[in-house]
Coordinates of C-alpha atoms and ligand atoms in Angstrom, one line a residue:
X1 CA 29.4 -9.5 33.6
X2 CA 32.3 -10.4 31.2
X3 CA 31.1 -9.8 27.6
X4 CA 31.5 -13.0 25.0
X5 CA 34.7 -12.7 23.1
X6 CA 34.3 -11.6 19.9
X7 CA 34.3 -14.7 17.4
X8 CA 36.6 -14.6 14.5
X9 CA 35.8 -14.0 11.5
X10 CA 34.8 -16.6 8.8
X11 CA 36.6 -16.2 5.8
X12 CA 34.7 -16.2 2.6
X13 CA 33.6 -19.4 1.0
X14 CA 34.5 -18.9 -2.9
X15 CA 36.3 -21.9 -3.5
X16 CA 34.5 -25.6 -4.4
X17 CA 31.9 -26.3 -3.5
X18 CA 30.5 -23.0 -2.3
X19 CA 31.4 -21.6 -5.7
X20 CA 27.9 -21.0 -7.7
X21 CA 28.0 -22.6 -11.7
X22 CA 26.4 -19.6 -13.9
X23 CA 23.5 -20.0 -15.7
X24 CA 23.8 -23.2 -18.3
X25 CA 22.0 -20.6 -20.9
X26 CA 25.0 -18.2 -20.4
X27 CA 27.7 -21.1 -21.5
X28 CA 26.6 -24.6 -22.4
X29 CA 23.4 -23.9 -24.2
X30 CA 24.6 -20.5 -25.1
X31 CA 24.2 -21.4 -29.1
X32 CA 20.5 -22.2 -28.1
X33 CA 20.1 -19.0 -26.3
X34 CA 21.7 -16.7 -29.0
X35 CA 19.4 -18.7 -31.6
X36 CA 16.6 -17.8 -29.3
X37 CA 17.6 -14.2 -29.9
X38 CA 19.4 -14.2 -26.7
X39 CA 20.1 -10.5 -24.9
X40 CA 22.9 -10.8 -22.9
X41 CA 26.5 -10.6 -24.0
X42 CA 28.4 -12.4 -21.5
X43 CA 32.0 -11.4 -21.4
X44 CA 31.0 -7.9 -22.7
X45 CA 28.5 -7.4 -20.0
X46 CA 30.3 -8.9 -17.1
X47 CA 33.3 -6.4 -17.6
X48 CA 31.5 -3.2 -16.6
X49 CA 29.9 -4.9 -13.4
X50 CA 32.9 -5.8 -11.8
X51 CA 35.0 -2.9 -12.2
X52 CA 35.1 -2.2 -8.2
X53 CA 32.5 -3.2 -5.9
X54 CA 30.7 -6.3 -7.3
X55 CA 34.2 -8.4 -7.6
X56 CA 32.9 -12.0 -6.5
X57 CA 29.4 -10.8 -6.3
X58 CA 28.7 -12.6 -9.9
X59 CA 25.0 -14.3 -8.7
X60 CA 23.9 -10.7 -8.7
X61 CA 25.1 -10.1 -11.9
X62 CA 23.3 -13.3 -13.2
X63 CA 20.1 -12.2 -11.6
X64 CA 20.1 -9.1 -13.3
X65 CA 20.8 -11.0 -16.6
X66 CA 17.9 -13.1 -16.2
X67 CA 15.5 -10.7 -15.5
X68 CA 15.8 -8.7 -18.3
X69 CA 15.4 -12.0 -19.9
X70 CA 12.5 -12.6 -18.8
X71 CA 11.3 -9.4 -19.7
X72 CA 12.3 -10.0 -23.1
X73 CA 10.0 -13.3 -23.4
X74 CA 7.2 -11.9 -21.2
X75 CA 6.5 -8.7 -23.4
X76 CA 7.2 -6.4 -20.1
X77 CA 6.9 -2.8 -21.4
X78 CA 8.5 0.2 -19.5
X79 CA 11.9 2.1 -19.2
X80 CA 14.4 0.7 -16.1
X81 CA 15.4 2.7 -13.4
X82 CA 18.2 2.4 -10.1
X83 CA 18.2 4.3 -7.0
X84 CA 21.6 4.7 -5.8
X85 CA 24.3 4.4 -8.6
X86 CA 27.8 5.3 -6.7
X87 CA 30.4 4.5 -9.4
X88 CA 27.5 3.4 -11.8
X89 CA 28.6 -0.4 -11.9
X90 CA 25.0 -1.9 -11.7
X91 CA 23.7 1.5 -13.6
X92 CA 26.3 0.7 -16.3
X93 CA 24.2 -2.8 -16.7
X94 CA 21.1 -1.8 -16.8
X95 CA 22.1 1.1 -19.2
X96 CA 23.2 -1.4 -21.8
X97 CA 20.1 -3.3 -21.2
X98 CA 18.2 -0.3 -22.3
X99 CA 19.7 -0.1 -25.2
X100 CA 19.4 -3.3 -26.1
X101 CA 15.7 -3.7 -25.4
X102 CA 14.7 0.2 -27.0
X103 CA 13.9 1.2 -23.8
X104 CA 15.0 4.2 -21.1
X105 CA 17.6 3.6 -18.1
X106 CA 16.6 6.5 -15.4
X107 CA 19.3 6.7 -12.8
X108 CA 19.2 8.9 -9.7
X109 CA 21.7 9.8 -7.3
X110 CA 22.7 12.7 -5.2
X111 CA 26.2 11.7 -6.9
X112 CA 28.0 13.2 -3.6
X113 CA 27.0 10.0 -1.5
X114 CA 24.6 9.7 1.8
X115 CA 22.5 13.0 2.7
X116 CA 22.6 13.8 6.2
X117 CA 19.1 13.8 6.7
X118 CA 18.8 10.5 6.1
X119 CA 21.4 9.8 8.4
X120 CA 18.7 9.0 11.4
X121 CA 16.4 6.8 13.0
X122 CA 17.3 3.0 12.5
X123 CA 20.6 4.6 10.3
X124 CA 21.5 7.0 12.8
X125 CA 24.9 5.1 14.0
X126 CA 26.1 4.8 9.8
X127 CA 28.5 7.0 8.7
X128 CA 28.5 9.2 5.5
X129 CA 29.6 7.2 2.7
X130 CA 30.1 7.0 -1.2
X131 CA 30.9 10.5 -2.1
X132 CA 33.8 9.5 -3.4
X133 CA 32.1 9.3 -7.0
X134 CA 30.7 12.4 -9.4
X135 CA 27.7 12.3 -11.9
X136 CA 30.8 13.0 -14.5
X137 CA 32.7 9.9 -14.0
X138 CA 29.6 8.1 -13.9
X139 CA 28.3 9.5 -17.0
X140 CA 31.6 8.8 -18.6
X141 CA 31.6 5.5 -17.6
X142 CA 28.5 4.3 -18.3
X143 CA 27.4 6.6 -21.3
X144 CA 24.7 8.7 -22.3
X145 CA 22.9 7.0 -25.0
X146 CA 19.3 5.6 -23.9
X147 CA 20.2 7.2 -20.1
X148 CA 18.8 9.7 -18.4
X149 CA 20.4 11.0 -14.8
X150 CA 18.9 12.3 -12.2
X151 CA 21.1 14.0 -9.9
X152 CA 19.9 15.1 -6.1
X153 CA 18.1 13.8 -3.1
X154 CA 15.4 11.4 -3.2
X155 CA 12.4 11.7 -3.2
X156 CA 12.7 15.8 -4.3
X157 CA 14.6 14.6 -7.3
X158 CA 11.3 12.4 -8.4
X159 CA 9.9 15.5 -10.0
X160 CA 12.9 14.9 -12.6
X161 CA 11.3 12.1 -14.0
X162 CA 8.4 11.5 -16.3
X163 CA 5.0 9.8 -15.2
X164 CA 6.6 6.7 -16.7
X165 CA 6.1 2.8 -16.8
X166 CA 9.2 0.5 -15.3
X167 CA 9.8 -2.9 -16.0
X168 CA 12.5 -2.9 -14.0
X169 CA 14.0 -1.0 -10.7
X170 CA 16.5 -1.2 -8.9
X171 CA 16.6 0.0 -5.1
X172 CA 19.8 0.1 -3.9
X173 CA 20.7 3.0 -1.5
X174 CA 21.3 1.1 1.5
X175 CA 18.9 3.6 4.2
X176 CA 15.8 3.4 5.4
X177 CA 14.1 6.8 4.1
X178 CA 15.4 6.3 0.5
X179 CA 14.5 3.1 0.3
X180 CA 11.1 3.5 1.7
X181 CA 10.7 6.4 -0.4
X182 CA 11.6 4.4 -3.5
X183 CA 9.3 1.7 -3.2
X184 CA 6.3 4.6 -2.5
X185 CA 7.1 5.8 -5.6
X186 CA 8.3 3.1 -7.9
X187 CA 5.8 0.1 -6.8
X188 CA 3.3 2.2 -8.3
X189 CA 4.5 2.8 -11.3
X190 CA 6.1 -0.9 -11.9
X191 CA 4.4 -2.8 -14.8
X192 CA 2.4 -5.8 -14.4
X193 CA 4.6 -8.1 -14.4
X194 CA 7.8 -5.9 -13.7
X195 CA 10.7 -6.6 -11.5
X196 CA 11.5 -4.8 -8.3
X197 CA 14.9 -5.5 -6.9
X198 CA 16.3 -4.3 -3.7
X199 CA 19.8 -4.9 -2.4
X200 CA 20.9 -5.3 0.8
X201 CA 18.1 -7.0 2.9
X202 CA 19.2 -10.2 4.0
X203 CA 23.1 -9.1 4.8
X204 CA 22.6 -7.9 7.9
X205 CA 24.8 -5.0 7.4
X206 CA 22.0 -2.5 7.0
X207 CA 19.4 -2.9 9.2
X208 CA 17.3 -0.2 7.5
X209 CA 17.1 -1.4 4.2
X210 CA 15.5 -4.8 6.3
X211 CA 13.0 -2.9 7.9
X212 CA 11.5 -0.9 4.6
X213 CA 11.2 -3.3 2.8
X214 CA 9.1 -5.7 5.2
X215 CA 7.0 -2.3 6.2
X216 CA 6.5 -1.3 3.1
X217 CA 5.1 -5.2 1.5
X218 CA 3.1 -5.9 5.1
X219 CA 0.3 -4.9 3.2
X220 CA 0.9 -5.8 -0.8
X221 CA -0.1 -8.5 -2.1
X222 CA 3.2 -9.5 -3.6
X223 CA 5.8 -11.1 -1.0
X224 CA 9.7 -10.6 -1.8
X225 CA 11.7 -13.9 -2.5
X226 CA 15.5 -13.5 -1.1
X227 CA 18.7 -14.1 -3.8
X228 CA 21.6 -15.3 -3.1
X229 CA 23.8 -12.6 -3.9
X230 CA 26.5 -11.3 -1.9
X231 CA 24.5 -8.3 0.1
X232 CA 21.6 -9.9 0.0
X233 CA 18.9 -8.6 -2.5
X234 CA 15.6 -9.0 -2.5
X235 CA 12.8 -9.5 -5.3
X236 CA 9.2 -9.1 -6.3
X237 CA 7.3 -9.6 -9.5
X238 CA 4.2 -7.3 -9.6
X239 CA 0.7 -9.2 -9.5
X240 CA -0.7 -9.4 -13.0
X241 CA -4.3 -9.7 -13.7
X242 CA -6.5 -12.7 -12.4
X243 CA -9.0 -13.3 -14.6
X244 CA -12.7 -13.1 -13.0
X245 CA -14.7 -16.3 -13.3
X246 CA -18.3 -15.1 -14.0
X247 CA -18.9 -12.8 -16.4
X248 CA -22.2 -10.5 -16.0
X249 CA -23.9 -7.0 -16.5
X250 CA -22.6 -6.2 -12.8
X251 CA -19.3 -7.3 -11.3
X252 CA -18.8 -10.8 -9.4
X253 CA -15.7 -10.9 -7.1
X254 CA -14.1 -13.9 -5.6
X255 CA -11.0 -14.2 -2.5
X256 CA -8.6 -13.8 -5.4
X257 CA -7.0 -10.3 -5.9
X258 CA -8.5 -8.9 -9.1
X259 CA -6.3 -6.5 -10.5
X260 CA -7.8 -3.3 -11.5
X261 CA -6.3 -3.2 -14.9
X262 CA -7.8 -3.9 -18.3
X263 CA -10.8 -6.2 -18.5
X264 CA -10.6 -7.9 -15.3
X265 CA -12.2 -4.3 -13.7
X266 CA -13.8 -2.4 -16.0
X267 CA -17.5 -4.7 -15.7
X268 CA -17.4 -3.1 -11.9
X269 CA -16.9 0.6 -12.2
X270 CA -19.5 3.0 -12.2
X271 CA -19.4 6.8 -12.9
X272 CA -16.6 8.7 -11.3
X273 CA -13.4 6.8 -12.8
X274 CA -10.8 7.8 -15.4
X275 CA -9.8 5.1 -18.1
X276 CA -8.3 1.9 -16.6
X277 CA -4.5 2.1 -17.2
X278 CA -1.5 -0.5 -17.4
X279 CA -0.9 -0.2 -13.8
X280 CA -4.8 0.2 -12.0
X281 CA -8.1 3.2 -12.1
X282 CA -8.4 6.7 -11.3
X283 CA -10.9 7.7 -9.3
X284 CA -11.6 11.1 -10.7
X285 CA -14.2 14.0 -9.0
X286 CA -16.0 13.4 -5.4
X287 CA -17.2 10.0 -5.9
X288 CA -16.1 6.9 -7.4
X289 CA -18.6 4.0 -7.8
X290 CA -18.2 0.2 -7.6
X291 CA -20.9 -2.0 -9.1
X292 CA -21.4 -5.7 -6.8
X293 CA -23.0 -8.5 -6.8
X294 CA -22.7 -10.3 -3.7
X295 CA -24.2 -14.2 -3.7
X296 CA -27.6 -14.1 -2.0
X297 CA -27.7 -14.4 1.7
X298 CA -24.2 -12.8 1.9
X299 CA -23.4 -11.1 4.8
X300 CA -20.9 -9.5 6.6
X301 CA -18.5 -9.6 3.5
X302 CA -15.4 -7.9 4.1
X303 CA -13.8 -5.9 0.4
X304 CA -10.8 -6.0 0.3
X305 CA -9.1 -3.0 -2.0
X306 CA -5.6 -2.0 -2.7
X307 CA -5.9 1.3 -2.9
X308 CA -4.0 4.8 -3.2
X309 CA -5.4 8.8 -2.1
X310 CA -4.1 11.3 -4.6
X311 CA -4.2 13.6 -2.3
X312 CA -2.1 12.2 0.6
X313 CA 0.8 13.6 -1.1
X314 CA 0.3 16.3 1.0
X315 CA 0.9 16.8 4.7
X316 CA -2.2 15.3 7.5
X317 CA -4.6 12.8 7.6
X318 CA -6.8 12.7 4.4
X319 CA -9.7 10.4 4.4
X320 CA -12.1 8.6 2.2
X321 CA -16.1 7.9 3.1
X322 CA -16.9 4.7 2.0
X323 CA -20.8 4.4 1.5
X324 CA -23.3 1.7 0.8
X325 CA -26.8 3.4 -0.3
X326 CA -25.4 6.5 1.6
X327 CA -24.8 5.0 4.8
X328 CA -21.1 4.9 5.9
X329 CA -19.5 1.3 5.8
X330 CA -15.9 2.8 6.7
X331 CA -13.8 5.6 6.7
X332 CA -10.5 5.2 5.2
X333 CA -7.3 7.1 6.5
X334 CA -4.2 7.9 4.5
X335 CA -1.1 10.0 4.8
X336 CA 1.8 10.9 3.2
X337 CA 4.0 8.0 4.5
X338 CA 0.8 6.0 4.3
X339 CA -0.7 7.0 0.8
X340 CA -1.1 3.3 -0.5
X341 CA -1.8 0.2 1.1
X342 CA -4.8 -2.2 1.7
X343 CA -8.1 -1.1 3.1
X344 CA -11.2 -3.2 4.4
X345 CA -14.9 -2.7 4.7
X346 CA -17.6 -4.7 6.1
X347 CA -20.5 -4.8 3.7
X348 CA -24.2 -4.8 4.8
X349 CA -26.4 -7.7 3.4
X350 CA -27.3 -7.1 0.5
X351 CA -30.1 -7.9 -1.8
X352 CA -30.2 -11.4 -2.4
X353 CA -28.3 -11.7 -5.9
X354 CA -28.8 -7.9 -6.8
X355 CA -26.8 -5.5 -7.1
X356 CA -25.0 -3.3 -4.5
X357 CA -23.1 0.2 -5.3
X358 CA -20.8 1.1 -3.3
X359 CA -19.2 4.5 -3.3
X360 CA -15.8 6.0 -2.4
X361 CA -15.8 9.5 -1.4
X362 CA -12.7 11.2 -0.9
X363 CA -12.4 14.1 1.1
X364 CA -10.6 15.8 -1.3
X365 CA -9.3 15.6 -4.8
X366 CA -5.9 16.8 -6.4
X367 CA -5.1 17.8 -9.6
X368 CA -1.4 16.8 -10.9
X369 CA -0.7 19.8 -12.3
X370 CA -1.8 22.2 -9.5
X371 CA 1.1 19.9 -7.3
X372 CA 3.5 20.4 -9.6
X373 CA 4.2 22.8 -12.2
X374 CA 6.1 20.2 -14.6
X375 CA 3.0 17.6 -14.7
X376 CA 0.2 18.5 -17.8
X377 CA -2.7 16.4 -15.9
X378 CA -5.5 18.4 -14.9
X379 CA -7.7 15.0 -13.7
X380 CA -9.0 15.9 -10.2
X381 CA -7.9 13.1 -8.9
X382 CA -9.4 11.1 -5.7
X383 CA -8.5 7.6 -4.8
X384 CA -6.4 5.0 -7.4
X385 CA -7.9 1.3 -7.6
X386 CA -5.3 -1.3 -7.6
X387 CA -6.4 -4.5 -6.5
X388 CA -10.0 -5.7 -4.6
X389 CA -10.9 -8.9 -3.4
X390 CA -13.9 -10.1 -1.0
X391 CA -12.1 -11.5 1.6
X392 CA -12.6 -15.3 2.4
Ligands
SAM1 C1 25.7 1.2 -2.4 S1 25.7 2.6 -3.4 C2 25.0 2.1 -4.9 C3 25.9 1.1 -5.6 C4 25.5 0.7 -7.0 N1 24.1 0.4 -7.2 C5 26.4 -0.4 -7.5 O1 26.1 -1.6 -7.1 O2 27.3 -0.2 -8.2 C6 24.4 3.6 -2.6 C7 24.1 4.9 -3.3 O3 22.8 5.4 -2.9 C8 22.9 6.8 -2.9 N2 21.8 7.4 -2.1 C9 21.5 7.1 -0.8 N3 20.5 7.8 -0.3 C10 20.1 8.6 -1.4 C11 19.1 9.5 -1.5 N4 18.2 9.9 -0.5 N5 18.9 10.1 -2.8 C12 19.7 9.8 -3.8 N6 20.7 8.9 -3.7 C13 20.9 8.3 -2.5 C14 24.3 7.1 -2.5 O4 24.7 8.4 -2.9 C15 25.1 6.0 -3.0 O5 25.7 6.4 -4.2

């Protein structure tokens, strides 16, 4: 059977109308912005992004400009970060940003382009590309002040950064197994409130990058929203905290995500957690307890938890017991590839307006420094609290 003849090519659209207006802030109520202490420095900031590979691609730089805006007027604490620099173009953005705003731009790279090994799977037909570039020219280019790089393969080179806070990061390193392996890591650590970008989902030229992003947010609660850049980034915000309606002695829960972060959590935990952070709980030791009260005549209540193993950092199935009055209600499995994600459990009846304790016990616990030699941390960790809801 004859194939369909190849149709030509359509010729890019930059002219009238397809051409997009920038941001009114950036030029017609640019005296308002500045008087609003405005961060962004058009003309300056435009100059470094277009140097070679974002010619034409200006929306993206406008998206990047109005994050870090709203950063700025939502209080968003935390250093930036970019997987995958090349020529440092983007990196050379976000490093001004981060002197701007008092904060740290991290940028990793291996610096000598695509790594064989991730050369397979879904991205086993590309080719190796951007090694054309050094981390000398980039640092040259885009300075050292308020930058740290992190040169080599990702995710080994995670052990150059610091357990850190991000209000901003930016994926862009085209593959499946780098991105993937980004958002593992970074998602985590991404401030309430905190931007994470990744480019080259909705292009159609790398079918990879498509496919780890929707596997990796299956299961979050946050959905990405597509821009309309030139290759196609993508976006998410991370949940904040949802305030809990009833206040009490023991927790109430509703269908809504509660974020396990500051007050909205701390009325259900029992023994066997750390000190709620920015980002979520430690469970520390063998068991971690959660304090409920279910409405009376509940039954078959399904929990809903976001939730992350410590230990699943290292290789096999690792498992967490949940128990209700020391009977098992589930058993939770997690993995290195699968180390965070949502879990359910079916919860027994349980007395009528009293309170039910439920405890996590994780098979085993893991203390950061044990893992690796550059981390002080000597929690015995067990399973992270994000997010938990009762499910409708
Ligand atoms: C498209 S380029 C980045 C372009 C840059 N963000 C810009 O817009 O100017 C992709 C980069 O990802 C990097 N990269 C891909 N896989 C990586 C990995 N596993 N570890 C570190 N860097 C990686 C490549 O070396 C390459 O420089």
């Amino acid at each position: 059977m004859a194939l369909p003849a190849p149709q030509p090519l359509r010729p890019r659209p930059t002219q009238w109308p397809y051409r997009a207006d920038p941001p009114q802030r950036y030029w017609g109520n640019y005296e308002r912005y500045q008087q609003r202490g405005g961060l962004v420095d058009l003309d300056a900031d435009i100059a470094g992004f277009v140097g070679h590979g974002n010619v034409g691609d200006i929306a993206r730089f406008y998206f990047f400009c109005l994050a870090f805006d709203q950063i700025c007027k939502d209080g968003i604490a935390g250093d930036l970060a970019e997987l995958g620099v090349y020529r440092g173009e983007t990196a050379g953005l976000l490093a001004r940003m981060a002197r701007r705003m008092g904060r740290t731009a991290w940028l990793l790279d291996t610096f000598a382009g695509f790594d064989a090994a991730d050369l397979t799977g879904i991205d086993g037909g590309q080719s190796k590309q951007f090694a054309d570039t050094s981390l000398e020219t980039v640092r040259a280019l885009v300075g050292e002040d308020s930058t740290r790089f992190v040169a080599g393969h990702f995710p080994a080179s995670a052990t150059g950064l610091p357990e850190n806070r991000y209000c901003l990061v930016h994926i862009d390193c085209d593959l499946y197994a780098p991105i993937s392996a980004g958002l593992s890591y970074f998602y985590p650590r991404l401030a309430p409130g905190g931007f994470l970008i990744v480019h080259d989902y909705s292009s159609l030229a790398w079918e990879g990058a498509e496919k780890a992003v929707d596997d990796f947010f299956a299961d979050k609660p946050e959905a990405i929203m597509p821009l309309p850049d030139g290759c196609g980034s993508v976006a998410i915000r991370k949940a904040r905290s949802v305030a809990i309606t009833e206040a009490g002695a023991l927790g109430s829960l509703g269908s809504s995500w509660t974020l396990a972060q500051g007050d909205a959590v701390r009325h259900l935990l029992g023994p066997g957690w750390s000190g709620v952070e920015s980002w979520g709980v430690w469970g520390v030791g063998p068991a971690h307890e959660l304090r409920l009260r279910l409405a009376a005549g509940a039954s078959d209540r399904v929990l809903e938890c976001d939730v992350e193993l410590a230990v699943a950092v290292t290789p096999g199935e690792h498992f967490v017991d949940v128990m209700v009055a020391d009977r098992p209600v589930a058993r939770w499995q997690f993995s290195v590839g699968a180390n965070r994600g949502i879990r359910r459990a079916v919860l027994p009846p349980g007395p009528p307006g009293g309170e039910m304790v439920l405890r996590f016990r994780p098979q085993a616990t893991l203390r950061p420094c044990d893992h690796d030699r550059t981390k002080t941390d000597n929690r015995p960790l067990g399973m992270a609290l994000h997010a938990v809801r009762l499910a409708a």
